[in-house]
PDB file of C-alpha atoms in Angstrom:
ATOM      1  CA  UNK A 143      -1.657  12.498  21.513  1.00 67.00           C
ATOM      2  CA  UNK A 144       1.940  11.802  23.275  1.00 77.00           C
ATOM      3  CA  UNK A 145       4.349  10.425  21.766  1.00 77.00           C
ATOM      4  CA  UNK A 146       4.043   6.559  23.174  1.00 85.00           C
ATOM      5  CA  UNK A 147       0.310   6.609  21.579  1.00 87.00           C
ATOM      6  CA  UNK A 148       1.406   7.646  17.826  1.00 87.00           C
ATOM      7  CA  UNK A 149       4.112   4.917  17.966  1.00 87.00           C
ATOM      8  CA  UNK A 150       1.189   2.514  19.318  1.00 89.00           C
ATOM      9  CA  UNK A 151      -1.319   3.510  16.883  1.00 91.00           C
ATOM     10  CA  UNK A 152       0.878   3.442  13.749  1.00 89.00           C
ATOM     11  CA  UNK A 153       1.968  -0.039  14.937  1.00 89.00           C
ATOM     12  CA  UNK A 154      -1.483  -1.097  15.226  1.00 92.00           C
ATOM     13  CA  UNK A 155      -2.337   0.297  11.549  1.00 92.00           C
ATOM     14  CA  UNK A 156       0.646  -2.023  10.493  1.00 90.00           C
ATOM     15  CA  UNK A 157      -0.904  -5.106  12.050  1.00 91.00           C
ATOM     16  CA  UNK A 158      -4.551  -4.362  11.234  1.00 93.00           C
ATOM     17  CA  UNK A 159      -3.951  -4.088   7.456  1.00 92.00           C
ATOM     18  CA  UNK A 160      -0.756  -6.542   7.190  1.00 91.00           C
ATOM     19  CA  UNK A 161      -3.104  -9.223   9.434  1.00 92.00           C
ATOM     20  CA  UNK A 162      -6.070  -9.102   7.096  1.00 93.00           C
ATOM     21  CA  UNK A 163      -3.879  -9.232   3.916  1.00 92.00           C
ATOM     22  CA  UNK A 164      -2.173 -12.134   5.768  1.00 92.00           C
ATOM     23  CA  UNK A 165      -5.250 -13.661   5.166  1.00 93.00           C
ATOM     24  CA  UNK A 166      -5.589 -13.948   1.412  1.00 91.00           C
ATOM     25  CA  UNK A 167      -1.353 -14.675   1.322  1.00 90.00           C
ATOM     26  CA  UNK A 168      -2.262 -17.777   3.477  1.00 90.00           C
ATOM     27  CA  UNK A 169      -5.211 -19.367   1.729  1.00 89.00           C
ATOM     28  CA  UNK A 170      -3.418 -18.279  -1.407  1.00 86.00           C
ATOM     29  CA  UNK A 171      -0.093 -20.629  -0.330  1.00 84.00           C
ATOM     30  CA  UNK A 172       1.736 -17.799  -0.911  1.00 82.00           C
ATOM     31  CA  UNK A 173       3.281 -16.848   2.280  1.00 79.00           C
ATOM     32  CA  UNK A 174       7.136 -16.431   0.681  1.00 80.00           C
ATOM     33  CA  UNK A 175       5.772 -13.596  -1.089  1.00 82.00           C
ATOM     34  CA  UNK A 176       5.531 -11.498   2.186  1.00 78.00           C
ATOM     35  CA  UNK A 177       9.068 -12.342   2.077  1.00 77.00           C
ATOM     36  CA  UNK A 178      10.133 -11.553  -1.785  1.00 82.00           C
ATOM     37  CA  UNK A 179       7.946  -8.225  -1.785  1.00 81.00           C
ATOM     38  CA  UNK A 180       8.912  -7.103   1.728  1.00 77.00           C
ATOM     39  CA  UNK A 181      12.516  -6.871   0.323  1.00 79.00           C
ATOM     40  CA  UNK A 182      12.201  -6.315  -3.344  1.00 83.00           C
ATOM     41  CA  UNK A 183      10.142  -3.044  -2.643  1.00 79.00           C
ATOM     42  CA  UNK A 184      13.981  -1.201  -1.632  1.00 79.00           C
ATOM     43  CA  UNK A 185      14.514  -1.820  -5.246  1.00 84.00           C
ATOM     44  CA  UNK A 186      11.998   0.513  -6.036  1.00 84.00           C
ATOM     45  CA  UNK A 187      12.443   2.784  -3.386  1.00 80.00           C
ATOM     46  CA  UNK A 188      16.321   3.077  -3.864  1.00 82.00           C
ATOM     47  CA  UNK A 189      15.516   4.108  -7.770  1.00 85.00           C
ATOM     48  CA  UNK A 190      12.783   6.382  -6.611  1.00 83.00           C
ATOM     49  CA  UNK A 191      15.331   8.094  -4.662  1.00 80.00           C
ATOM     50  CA  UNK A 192      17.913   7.897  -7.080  1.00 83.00           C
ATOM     51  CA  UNK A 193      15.720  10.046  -9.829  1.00 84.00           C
ATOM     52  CA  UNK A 194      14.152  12.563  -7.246  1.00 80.00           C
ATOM     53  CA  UNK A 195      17.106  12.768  -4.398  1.00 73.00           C
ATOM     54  CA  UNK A 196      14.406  13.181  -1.525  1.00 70.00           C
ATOM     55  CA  UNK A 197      13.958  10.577   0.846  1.00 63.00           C
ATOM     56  CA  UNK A 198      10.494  11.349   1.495  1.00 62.00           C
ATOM     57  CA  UNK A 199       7.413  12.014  -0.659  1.00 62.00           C
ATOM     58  CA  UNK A 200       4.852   9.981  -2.734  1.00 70.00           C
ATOM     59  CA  UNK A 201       7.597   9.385  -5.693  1.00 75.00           C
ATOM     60  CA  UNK A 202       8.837   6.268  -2.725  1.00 73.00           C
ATOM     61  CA  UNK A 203       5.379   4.873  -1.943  1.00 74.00           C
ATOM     62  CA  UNK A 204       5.032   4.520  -6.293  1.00 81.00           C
ATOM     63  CA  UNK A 205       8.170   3.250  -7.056  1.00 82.00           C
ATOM     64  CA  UNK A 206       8.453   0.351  -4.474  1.00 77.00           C
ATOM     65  CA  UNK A 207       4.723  -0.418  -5.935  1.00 80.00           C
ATOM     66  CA  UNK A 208       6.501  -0.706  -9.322  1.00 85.00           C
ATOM     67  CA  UNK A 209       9.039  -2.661  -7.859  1.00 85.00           C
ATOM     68  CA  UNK A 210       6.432  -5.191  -6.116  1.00 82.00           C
ATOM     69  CA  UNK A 211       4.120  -5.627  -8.951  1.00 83.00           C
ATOM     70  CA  UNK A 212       7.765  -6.073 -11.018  1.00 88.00           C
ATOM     71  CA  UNK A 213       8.651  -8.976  -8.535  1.00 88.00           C
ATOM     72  CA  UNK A 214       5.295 -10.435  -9.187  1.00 84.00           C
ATOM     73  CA  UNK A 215       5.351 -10.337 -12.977  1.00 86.00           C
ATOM     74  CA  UNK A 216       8.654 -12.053 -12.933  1.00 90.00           C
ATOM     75  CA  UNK A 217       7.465 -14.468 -10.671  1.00 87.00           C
ATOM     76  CA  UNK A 218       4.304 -15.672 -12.627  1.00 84.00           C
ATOM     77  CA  UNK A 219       6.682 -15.578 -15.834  1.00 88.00           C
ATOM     78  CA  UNK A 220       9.307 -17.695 -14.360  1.00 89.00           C
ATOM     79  CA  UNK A 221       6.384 -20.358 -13.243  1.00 85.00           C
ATOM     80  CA  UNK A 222       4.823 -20.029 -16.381  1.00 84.00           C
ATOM     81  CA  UNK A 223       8.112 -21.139 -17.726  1.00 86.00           C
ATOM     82  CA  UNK A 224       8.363 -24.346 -16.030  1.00 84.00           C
ATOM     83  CA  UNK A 225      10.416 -23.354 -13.127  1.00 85.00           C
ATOM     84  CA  UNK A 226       9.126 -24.375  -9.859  1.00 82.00           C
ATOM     85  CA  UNK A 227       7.222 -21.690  -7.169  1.00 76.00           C
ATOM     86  CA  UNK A 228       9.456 -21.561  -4.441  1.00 79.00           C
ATOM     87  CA  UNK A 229      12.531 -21.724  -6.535  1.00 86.00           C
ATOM     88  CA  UNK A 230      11.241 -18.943  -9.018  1.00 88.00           C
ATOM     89  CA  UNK A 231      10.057 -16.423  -5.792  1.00 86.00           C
ATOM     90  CA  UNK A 232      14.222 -17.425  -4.444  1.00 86.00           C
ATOM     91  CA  UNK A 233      15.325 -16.139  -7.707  1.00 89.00           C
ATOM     92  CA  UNK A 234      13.201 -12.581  -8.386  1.00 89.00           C
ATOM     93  CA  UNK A 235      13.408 -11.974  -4.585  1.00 84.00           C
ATOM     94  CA  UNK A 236      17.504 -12.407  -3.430  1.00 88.00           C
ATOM     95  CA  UNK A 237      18.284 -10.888  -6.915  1.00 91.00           C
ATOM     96  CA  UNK A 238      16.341  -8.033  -6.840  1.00 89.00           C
ATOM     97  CA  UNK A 239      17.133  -7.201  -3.382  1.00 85.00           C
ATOM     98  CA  UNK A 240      20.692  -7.980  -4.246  1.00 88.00           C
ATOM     99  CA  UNK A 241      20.511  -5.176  -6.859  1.00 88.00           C
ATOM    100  CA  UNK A 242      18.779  -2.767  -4.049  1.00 83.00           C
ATOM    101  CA  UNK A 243      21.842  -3.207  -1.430  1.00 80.00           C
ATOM    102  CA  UNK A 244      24.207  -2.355  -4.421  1.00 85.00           C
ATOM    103  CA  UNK A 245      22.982   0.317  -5.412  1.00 83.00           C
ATOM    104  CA  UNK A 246      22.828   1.837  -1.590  1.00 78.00           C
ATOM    105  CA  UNK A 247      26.336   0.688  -0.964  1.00 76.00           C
ATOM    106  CA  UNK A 248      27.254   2.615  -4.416  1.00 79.00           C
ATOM    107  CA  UNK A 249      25.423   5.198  -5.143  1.00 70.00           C
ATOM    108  CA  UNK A 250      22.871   6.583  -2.392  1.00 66.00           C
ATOM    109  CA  UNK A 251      26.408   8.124  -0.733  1.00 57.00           C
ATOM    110  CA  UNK A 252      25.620   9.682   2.687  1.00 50.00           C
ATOM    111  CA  UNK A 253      22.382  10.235   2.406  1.00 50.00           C
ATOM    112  CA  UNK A 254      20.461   8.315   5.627  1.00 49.00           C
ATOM    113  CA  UNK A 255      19.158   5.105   3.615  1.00 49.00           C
ATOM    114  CA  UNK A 256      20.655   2.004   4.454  1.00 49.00           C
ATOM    115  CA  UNK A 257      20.118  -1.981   4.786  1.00 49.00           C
ATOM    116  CA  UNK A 258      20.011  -1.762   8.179  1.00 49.00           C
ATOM    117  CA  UNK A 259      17.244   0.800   8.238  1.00 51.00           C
ATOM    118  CA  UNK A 260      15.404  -0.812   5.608  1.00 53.00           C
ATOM    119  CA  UNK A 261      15.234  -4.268   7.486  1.00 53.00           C
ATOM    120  CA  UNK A 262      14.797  -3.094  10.704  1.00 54.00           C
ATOM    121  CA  UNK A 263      13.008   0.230  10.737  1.00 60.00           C
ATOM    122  CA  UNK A 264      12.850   3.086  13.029  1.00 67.00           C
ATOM    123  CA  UNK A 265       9.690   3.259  14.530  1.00 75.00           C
ATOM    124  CA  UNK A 266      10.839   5.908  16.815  1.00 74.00           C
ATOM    125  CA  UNK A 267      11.198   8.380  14.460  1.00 71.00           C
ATOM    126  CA  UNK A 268       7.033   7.889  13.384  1.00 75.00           C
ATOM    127  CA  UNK A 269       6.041  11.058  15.513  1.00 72.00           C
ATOM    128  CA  UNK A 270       8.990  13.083  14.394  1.00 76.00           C
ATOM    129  CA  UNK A 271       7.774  13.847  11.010  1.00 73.00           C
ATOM    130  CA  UNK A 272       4.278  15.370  10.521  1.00 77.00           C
ATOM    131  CA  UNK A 273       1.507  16.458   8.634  1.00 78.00           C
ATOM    132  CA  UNK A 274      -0.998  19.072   8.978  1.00 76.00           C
ATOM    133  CA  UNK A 275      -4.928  18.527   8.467  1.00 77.00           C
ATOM    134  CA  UNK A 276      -7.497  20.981   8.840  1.00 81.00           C
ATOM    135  CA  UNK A 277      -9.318  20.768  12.014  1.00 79.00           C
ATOM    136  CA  UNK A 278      -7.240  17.579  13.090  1.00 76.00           C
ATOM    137  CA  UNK A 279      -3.703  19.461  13.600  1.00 77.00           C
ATOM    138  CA  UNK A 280      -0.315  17.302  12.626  1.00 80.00           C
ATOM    139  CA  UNK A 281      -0.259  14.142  12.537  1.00 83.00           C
ATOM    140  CA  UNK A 282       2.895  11.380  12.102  1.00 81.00           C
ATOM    141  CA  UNK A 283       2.929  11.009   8.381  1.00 81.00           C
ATOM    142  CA  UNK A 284       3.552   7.132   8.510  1.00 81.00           C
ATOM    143  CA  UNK A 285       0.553   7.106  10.410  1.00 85.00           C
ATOM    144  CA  UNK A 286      -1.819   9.458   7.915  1.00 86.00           C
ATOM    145  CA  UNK A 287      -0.503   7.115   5.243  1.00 85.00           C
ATOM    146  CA  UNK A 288      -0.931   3.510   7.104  1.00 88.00           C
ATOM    147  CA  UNK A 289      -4.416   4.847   7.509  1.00 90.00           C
ATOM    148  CA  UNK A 290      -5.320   5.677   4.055  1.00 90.00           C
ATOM    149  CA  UNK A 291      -3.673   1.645   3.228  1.00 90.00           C
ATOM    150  CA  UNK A 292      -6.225   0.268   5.583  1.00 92.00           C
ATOM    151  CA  UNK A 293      -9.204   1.677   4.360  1.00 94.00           C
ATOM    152  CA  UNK A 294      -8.042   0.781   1.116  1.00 93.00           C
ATOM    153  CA  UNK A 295      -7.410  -3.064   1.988  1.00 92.00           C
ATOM    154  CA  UNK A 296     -11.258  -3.010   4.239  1.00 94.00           C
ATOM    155  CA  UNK A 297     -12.964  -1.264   0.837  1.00 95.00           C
ATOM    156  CA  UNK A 298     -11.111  -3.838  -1.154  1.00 93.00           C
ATOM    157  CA  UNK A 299     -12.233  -7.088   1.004  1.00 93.00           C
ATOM    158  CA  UNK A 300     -15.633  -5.905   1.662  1.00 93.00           C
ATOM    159  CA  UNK A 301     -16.146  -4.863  -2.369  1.00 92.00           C
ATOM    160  CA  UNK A 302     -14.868  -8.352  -3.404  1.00 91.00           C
ATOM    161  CA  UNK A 303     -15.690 -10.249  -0.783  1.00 91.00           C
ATOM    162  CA  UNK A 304     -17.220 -13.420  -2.547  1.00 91.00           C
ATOM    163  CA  UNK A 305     -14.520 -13.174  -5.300  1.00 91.00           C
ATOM    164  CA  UNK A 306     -11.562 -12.839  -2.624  1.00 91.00           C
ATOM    165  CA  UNK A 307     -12.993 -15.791  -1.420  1.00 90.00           C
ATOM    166  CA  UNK A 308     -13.588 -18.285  -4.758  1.00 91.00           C
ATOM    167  CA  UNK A 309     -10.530 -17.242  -6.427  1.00 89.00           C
ATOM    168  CA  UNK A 310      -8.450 -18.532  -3.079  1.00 87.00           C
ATOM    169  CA  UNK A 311      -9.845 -22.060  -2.344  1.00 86.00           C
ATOM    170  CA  UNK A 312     -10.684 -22.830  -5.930  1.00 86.00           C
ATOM    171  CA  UNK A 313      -9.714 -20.764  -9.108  1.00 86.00           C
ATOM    172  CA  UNK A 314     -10.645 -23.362 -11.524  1.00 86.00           C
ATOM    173  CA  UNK A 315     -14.274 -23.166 -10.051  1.00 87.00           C
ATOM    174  CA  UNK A 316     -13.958 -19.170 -10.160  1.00 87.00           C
ATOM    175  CA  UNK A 317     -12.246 -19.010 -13.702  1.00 88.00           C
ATOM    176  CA  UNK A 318     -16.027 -21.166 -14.773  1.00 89.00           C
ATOM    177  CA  UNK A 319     -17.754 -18.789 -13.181  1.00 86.00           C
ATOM    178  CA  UNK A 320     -16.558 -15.889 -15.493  1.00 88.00           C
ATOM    179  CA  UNK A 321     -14.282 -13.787 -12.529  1.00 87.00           C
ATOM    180  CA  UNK A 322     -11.293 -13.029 -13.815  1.00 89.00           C
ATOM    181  CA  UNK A 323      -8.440 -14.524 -11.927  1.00 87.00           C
ATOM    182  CA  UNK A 324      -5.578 -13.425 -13.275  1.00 87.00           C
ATOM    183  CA  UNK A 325      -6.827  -9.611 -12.892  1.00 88.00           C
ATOM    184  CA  UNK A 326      -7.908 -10.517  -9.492  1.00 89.00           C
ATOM    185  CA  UNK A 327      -4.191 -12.206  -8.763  1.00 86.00           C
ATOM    186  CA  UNK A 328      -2.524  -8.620  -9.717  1.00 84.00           C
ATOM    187  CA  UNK A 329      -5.187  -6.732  -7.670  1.00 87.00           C
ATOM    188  CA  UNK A 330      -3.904  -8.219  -4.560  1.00 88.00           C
ATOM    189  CA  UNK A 331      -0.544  -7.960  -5.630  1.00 84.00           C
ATOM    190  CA  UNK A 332      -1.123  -4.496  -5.759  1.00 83.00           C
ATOM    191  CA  UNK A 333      -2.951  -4.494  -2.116  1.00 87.00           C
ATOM    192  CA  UNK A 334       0.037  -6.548  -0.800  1.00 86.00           C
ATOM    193  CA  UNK A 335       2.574  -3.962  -2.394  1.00 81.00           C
ATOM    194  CA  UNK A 336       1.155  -0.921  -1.320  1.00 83.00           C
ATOM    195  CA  UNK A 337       0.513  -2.343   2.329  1.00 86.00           C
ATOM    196  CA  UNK A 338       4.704  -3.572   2.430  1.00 83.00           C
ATOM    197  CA  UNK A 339       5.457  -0.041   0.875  1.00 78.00           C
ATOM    198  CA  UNK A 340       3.241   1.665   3.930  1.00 79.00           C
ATOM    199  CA  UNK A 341       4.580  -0.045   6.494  1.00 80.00           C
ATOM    200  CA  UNK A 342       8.253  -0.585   5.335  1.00 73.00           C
ATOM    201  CA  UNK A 343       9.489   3.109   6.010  1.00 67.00           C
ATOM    202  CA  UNK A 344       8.112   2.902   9.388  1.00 70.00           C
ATOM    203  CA  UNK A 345       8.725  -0.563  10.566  1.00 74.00           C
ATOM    204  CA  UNK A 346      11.391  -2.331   8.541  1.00 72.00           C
ATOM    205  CA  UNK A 347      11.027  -5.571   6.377  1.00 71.00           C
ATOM    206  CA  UNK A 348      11.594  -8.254   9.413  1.00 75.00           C
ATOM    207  CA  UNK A 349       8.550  -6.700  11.242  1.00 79.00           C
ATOM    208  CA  UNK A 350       6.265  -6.516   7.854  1.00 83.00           C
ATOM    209  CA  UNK A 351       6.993 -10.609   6.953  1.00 84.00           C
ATOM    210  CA  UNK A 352       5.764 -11.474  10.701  1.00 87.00           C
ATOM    211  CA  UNK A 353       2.538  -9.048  10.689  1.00 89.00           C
ATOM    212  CA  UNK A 354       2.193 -10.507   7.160  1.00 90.00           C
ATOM    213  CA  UNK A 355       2.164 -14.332   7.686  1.00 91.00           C
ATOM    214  CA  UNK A 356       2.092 -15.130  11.557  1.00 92.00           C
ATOM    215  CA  UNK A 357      -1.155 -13.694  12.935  1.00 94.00           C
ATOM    216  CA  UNK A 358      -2.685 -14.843  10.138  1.00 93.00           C
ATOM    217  CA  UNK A 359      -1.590 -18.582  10.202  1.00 93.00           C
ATOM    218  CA  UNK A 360      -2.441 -17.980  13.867  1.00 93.00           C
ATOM    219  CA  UNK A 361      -6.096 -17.070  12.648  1.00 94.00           C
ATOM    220  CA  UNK A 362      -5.990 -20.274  10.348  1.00 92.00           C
ATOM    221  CA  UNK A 363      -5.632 -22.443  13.392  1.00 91.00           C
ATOM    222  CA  UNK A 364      -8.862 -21.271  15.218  1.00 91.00           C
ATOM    223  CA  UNK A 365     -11.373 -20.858  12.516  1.00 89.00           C
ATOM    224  CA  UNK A 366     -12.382 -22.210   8.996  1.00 87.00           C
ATOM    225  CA  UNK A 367     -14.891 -19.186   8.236  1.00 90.00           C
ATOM    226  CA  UNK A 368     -13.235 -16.620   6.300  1.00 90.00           C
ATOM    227  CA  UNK A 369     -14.828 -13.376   7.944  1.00 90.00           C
ATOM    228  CA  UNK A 370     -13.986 -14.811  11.188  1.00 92.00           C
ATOM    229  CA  UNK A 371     -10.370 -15.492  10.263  1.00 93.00           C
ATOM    230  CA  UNK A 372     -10.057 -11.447   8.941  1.00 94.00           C
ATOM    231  CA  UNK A 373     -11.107 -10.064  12.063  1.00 93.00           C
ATOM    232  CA  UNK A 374      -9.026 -12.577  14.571  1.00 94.00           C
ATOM    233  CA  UNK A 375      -5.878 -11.930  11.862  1.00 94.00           C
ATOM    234  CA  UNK A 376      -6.235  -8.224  12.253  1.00 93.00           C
ATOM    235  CA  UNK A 377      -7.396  -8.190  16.156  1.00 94.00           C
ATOM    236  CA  UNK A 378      -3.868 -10.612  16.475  1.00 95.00           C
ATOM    237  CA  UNK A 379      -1.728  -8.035  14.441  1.00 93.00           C
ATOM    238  CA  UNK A 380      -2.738  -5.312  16.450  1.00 94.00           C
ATOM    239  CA  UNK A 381      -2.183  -7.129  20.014  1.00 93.00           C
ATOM    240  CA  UNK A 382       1.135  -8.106  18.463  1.00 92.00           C
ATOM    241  CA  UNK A 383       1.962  -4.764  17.814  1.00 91.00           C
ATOM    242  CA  UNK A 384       1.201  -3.411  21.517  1.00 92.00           C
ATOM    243  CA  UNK A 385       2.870  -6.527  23.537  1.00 93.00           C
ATOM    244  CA  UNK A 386       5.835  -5.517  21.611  1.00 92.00           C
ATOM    245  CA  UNK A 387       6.229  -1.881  22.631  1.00 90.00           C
ATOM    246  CA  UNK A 388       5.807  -2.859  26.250  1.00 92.00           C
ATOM    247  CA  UNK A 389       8.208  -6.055  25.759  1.00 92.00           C
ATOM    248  CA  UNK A 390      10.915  -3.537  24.175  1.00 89.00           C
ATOM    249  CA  UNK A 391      10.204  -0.572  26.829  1.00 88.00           C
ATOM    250  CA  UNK A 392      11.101  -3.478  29.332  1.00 89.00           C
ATOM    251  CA  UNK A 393      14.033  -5.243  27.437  1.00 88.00           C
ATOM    252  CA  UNK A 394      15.485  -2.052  26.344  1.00 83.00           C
ATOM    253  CA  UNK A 395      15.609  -3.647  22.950  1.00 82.00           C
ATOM    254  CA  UNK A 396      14.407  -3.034  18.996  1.00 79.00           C
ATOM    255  CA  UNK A 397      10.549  -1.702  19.137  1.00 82.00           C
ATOM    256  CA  UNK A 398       9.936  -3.942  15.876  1.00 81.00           C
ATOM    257  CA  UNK A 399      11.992  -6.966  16.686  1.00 82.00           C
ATOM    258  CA  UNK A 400       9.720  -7.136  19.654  1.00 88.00           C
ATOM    259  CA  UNK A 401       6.874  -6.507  17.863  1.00 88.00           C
ATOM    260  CA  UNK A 402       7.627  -9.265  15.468  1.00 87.00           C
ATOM    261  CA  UNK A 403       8.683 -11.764  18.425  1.00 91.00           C
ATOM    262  CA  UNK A 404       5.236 -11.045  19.943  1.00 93.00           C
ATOM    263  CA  UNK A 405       3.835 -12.417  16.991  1.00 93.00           C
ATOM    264  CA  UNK A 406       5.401 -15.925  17.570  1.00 93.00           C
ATOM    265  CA  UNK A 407       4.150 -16.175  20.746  1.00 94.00           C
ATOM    266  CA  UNK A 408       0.359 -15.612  19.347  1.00 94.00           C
ATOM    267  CA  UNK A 409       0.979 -18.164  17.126  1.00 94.00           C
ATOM    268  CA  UNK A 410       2.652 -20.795  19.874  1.00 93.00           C
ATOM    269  CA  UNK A 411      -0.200 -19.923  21.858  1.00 92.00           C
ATOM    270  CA  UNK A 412      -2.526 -20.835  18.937  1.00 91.00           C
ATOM    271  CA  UNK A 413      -0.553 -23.579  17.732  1.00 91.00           C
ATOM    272  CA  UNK A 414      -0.959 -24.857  21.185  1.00 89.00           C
ATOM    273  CA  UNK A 415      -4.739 -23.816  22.576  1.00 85.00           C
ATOM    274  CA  UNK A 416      -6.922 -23.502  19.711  1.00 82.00           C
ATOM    275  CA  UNK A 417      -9.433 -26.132  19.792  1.00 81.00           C
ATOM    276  CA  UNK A 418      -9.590 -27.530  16.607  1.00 75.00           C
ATOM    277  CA  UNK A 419      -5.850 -27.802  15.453  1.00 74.00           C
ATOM    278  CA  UNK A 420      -4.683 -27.055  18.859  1.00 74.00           C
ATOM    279  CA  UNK A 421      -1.403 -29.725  20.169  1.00 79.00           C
ATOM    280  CA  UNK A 422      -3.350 -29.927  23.483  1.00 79.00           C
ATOM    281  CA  UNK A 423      -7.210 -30.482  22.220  1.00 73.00           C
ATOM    282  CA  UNK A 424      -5.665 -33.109  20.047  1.00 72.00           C
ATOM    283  CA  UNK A 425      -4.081 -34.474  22.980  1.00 73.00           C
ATOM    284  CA  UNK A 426      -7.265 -34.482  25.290  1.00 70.00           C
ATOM    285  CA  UNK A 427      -9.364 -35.448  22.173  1.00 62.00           C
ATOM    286  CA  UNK A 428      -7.829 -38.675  21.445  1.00 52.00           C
ATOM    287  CA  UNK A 429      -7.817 -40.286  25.002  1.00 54.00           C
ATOM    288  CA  UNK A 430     -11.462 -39.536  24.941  1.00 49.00           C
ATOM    289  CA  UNK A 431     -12.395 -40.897  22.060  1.00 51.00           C
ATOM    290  CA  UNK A 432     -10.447 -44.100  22.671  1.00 50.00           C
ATOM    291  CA  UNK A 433     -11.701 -44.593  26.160  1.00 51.00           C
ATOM    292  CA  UNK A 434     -15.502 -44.333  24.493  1.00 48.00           C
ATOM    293  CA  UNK A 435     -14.550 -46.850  21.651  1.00 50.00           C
ATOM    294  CA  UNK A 436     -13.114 -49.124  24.458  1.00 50.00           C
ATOM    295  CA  UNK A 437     -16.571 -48.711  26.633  1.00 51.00           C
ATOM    296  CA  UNK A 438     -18.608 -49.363  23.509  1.00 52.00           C
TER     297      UNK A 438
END
């Protein structure tokens, strides 16, 4: 494959698996923690590279898990405490990530890890470092990895399907039904950590909060069935992800800025079109419906 189609596919991977996760954050109301993990995770991954001194291996993809599922732990405790959800995810997420940048600016040194990288990315460099697989030949590790995350996220949905879906409109109804919600609240904390991790190296935090939240609340506006909405989440993502490349190639601009810009115009598009929630059905909707009272 050349070198434009890795960079295409690995975004794609990135906004199949962060689009259908979008799903469950948006049902869940808890968009803001696309935001909190997307930027606690360098926590993790600065510490992971503080013990080991490589910037590349397994050790990073673990310890910015650690450091989501931390984020989330402090989160729920601070709630359960009586502090309020948006101020409590404010809290966990500017400190830790506070704590991340201090530790780069202190004690990383020269090595090539730094804030800019981390919100940003460098999906240029995807291609650049490869893997070898038996009758497959190298492949961009990123993309190897984002691969393994989405097959992980479709077993996930598919296996837990009708619990993904009771425990996200109506808890109390799935807590009487015997599934256990709190185990099912860390299991896609877990999911969302390990898809932010995947994607974070490659693609930066800004670009992992858009694939996260937009094509999903773009999804939201044109369907109420569930399945629907995880295939038109994940089908957005991915058309985000290649309208950006070719919006960058002709800007001369950042490959994941783009990317996540792309995903505003889906949703303005949506916002605007879709014919249930759309601004211009609701527009043509009303005159009609007045002019038929007004007949009657």
């Amino acid at each position: 494959m050349s070198y434009t189609a890795w960079i295409l596919l690995t975004a794609a991977l990135v906004g199949l698996s962060c689009g259908m996760i979008g799903v469950l954050l948006i049902l869940r109301r808890m968009a803001m923690m696309a935001d909190a993990i997307s930027h606690t995770v360098l926590l993790g991954i600065v510490v992971a590279f503080l013990v080991t001194r490589e910037l590349s291996g397994y050790h990073m993809l673990i310890g910015a898990v650690i450091a989501g599922l931390l984020t989330s732990v402090l989160i729920q405790w601070l709630q359960s405490r009586g502090v309020q959800g948006e101020a409590s995810i404010g809290v966990v997420f500017t400190t830790l990530f506070a704590v991340g940048v201090i530790l780069i600016a202190t004690q990383v040194g020269n090595a090539h890890l730094d804030v800019k990288h981390a919100l940003m990315g460098e999906i240029t460099f995807v291609p650049w470092t490869t893997v070898h697989l038996p009758w497959i030949g190298d492949i961009p590790e990123a993309t190897l990895i984002l691969a393994a995350v989405l097959l992980i996220v479709v077993i996930a949905i598919i296996a837990f399907y009708k619990e993904w879906k009771i425990t996200s409109f109506d808890p109390a109804l799935a807590a009487s039904l015997g599934i256990p919600v709190i185990v099912m609240h860390y299991a896609f904390m877990s999911l969302l950590s390990i898809t932010t991790v995947a994607a974070f190296d490659a693609v930066g935090a800004i670009m992992v909060v858009a694939m996260l939240i937009t094509p999903a609340a773009a999804a939201y506006l044109w369907t109420d069935r569930l399945s629907v909405m995880f295939g038109l989440s994940g089908g957005f993502g991915v058309g985000s992800a290649v309208a950006g490349y070719y919006i960058a190639s002709w800007l001369d601009t950042s490959i994941s800025g783009s990317m996540a810009f792309a995903t505003g115009i889906v949703f303005l598009l949506s916002f605007l079109m879709s014919p249930k929630h759309g601004l211009i059905s609701r527009y043509v909707t009303v005159p009609a419906r007045s002019k038929a009272t007004s007949e009657r």
